[in-house]
PDB file of C-alpha atoms in Angstrom:
ATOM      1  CA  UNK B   1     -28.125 -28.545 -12.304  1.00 82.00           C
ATOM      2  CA  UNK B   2     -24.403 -28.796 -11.057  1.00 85.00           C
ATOM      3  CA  UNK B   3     -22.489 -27.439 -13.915  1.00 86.00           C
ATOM      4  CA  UNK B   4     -25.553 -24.259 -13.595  1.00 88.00           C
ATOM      5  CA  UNK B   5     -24.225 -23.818 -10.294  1.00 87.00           C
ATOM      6  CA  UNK B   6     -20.534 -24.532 -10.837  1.00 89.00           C
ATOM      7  CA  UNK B   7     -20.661 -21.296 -13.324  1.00 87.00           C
ATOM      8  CA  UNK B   8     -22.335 -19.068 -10.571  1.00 87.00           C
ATOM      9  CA  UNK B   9     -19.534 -20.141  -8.507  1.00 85.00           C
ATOM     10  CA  UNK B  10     -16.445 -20.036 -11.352  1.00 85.00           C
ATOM     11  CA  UNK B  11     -18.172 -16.178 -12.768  1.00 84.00           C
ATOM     12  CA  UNK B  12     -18.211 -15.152  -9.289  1.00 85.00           C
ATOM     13  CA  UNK B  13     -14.608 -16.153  -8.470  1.00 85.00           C
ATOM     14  CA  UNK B  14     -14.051 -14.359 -11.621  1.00 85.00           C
ATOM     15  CA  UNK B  15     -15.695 -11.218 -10.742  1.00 85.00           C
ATOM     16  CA  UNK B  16     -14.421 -11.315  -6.599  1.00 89.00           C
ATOM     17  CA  UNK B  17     -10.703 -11.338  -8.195  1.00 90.00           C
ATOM     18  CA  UNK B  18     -11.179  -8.810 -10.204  1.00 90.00           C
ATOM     19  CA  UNK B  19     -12.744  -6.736  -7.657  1.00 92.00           C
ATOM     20  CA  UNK B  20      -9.858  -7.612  -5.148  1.00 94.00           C
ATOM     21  CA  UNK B  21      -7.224  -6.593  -7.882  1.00 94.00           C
ATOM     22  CA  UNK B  22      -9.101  -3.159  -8.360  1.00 94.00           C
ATOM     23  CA  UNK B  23      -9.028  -2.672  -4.572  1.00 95.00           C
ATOM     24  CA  UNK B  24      -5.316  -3.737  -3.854  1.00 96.00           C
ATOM     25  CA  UNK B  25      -4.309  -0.792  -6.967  1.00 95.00           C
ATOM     26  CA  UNK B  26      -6.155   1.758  -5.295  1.00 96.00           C
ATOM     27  CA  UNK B  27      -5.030   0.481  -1.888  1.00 97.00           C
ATOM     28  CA  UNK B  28      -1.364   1.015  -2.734  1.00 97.00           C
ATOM     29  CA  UNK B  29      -1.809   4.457  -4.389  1.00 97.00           C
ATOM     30  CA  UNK B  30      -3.805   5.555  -1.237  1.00 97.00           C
ATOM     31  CA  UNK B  31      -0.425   4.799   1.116  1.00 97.00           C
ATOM     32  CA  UNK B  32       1.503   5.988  -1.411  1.00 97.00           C
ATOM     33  CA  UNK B  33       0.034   9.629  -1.654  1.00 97.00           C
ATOM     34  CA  UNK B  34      -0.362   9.194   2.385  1.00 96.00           C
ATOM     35  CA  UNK B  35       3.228   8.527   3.302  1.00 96.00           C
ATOM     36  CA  UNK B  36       3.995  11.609   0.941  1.00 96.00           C
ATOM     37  CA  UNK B  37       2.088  14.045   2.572  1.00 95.00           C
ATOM     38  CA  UNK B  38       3.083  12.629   6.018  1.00 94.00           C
ATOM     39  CA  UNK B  39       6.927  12.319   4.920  1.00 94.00           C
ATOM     40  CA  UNK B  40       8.972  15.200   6.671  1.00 92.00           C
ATOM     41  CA  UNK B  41      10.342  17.678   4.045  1.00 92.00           C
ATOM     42  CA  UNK B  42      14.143  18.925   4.492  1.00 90.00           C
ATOM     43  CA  UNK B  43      15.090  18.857   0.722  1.00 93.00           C
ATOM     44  CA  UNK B  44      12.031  17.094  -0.711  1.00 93.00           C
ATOM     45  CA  UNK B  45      13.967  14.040  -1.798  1.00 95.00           C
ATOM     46  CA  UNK B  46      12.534  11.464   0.681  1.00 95.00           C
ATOM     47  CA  UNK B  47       8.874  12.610   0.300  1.00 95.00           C
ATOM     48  CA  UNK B  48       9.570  12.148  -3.964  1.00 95.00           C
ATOM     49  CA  UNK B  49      10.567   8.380  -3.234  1.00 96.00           C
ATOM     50  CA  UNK B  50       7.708   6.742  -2.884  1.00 97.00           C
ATOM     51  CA  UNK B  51       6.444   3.963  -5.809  1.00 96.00           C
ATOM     52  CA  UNK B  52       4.062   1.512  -5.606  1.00 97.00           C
ATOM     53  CA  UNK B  53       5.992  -1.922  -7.245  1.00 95.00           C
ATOM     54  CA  UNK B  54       3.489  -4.247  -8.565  1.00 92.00           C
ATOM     55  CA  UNK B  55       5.523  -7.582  -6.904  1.00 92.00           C
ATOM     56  CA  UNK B  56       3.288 -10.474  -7.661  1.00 92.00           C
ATOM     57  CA  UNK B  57       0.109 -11.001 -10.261  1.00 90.00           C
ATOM     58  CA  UNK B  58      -1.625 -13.910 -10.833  1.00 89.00           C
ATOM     59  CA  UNK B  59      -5.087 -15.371 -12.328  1.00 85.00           C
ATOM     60  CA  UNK B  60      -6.535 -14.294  -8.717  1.00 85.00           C
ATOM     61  CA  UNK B  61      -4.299 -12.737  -6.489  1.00 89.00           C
ATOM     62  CA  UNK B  62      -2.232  -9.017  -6.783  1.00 92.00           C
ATOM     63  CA  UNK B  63       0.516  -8.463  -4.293  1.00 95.00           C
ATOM     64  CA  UNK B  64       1.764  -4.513  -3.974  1.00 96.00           C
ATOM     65  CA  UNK B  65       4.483  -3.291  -2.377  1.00 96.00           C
ATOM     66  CA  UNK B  66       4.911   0.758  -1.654  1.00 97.00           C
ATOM     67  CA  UNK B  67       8.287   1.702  -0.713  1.00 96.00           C
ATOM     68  CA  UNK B  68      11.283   4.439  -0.943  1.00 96.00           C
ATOM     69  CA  UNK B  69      12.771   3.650  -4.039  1.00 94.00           C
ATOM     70  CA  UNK B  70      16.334   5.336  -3.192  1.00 93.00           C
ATOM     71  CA  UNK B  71      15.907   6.530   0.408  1.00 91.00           C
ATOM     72  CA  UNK B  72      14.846   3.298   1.728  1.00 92.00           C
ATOM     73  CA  UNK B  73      17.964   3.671   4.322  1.00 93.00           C
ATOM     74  CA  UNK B  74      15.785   6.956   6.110  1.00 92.00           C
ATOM     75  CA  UNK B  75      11.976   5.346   6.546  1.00 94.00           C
ATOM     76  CA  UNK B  76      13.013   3.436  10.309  1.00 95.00           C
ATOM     77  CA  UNK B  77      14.901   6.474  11.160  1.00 94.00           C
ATOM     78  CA  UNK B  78      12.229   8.731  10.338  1.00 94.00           C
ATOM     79  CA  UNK B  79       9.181   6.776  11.137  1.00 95.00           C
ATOM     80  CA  UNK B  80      10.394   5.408  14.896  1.00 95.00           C
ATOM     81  CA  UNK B  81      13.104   8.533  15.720  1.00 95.00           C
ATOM     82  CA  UNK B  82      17.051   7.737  16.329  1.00 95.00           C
ATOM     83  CA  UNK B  83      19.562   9.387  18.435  1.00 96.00           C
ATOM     84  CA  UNK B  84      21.859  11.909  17.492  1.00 95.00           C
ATOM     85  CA  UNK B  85      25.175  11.828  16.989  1.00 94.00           C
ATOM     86  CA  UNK B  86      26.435  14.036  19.973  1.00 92.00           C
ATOM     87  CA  UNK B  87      23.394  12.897  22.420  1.00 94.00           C
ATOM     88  CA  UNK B  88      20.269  13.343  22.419  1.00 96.00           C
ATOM     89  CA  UNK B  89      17.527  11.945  20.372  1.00 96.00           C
ATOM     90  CA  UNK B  90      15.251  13.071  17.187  1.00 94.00           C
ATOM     91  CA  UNK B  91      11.734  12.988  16.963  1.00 95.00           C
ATOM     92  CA  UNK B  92       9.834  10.337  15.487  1.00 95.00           C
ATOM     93  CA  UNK B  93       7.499  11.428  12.888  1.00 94.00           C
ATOM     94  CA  UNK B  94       5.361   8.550  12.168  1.00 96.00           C
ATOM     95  CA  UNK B  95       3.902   8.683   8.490  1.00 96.00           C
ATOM     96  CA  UNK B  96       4.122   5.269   7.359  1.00 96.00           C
ATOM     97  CA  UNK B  97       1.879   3.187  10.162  1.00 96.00           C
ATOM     98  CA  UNK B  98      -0.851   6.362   9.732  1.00 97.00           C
ATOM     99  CA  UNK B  99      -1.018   4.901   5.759  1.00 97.00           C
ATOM    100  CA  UNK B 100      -0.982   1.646   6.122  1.00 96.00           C
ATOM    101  CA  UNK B 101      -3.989   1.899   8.312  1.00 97.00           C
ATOM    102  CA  UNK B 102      -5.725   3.846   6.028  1.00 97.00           C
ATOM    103  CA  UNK B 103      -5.285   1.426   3.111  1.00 96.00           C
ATOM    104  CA  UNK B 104      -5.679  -1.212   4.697  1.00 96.00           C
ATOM    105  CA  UNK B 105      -9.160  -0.282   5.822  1.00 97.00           C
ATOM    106  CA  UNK B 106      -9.865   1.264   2.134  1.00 96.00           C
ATOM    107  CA  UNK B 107      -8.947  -1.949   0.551  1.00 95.00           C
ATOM    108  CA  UNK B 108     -11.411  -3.721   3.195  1.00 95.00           C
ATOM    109  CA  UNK B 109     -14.460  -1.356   1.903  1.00 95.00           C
ATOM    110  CA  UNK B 110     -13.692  -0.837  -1.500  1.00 95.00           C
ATOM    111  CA  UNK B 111     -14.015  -5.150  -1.502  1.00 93.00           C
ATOM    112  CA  UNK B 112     -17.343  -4.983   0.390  1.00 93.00           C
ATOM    113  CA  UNK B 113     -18.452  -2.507  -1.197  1.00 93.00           C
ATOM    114  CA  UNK B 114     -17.864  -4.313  -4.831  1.00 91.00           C
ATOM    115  CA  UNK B 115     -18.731  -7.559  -3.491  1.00 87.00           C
ATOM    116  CA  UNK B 116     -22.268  -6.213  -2.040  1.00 87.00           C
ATOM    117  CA  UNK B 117     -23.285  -5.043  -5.879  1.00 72.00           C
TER     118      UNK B 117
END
C-alpha cells in the first residue's frame, strides 16, 4: 500500500514540475512582449532588447530572467524618470512593473489551472 501511494505522490511531483516549467516559459515571454510594447520608442533600439535568458534548470525547478540585453544602462532611467542635464526632470514611463504584474499573475493561473486537470 505505501509504495502505491509513494508513486501517486513521485508521478505527481513529476507532472506539478512539469507544469510549473511550462508556466515559468510562458511567464517570461508574456513580460517580454509586455515590456516591448510598453518600452518608449525614440530609435527602436531599447524596445528590440528584450530576451528572456533561461538562468537556472533543474529536475524541478526553472528560473527565467527577462532583461535588456545591450541597453540594460536605460531600464531605471526609463522606468522611474531622471533629471535632465540642464534642470528639470523627464518623465517616468513605467513599462517594466506593468509586466511583471502581469506575469506574475499568468504564471499563478496557468499553474492552477494545470494543477486543477
Amino acid at each position: 500500500m505505501a509504495e502505491a501511494v509513494m508513486e501517486g505522490l513521485l508521478e505527481y511531483a513529476e507532472l506539478a514540475a512539469d507544469v510549473m516549467k511550462d508556466c515559468v516559459k510562458k511567464a517570461g515571454n508574456t513580460v517580454k512582449k509586455e515590456a516591448q510594447a510598453g518600452a518608449p520608442v525614440r530609435t527602436g533600439k531599447y524596445k528590440k532588447s528584450w530576451a528572456v535568458k533561461w538562468q537556472r534548470e533543474t529536475s524541478n525547478t526553472l528560473e527565467v530572467v527577462v532583461h535588456s540585453r545591450n541597453r540594460y544602462q536605460l531600464t531605471h532611467l526609463l522606468e522611474k524618470g531622471h533629471a535632465k542635464r540642464g534642470g528639470g526632470r523627464v518623465k517616468a514611463v513605467p513599462h517594466i512593473a506593468p509586466a511583471e504584474e502581469k506575469g506574475a499573475r499568468e504564471l499563478e493561473e496557468g499553474i492552477k489551472r494545470g494543477l486543477s486537470k
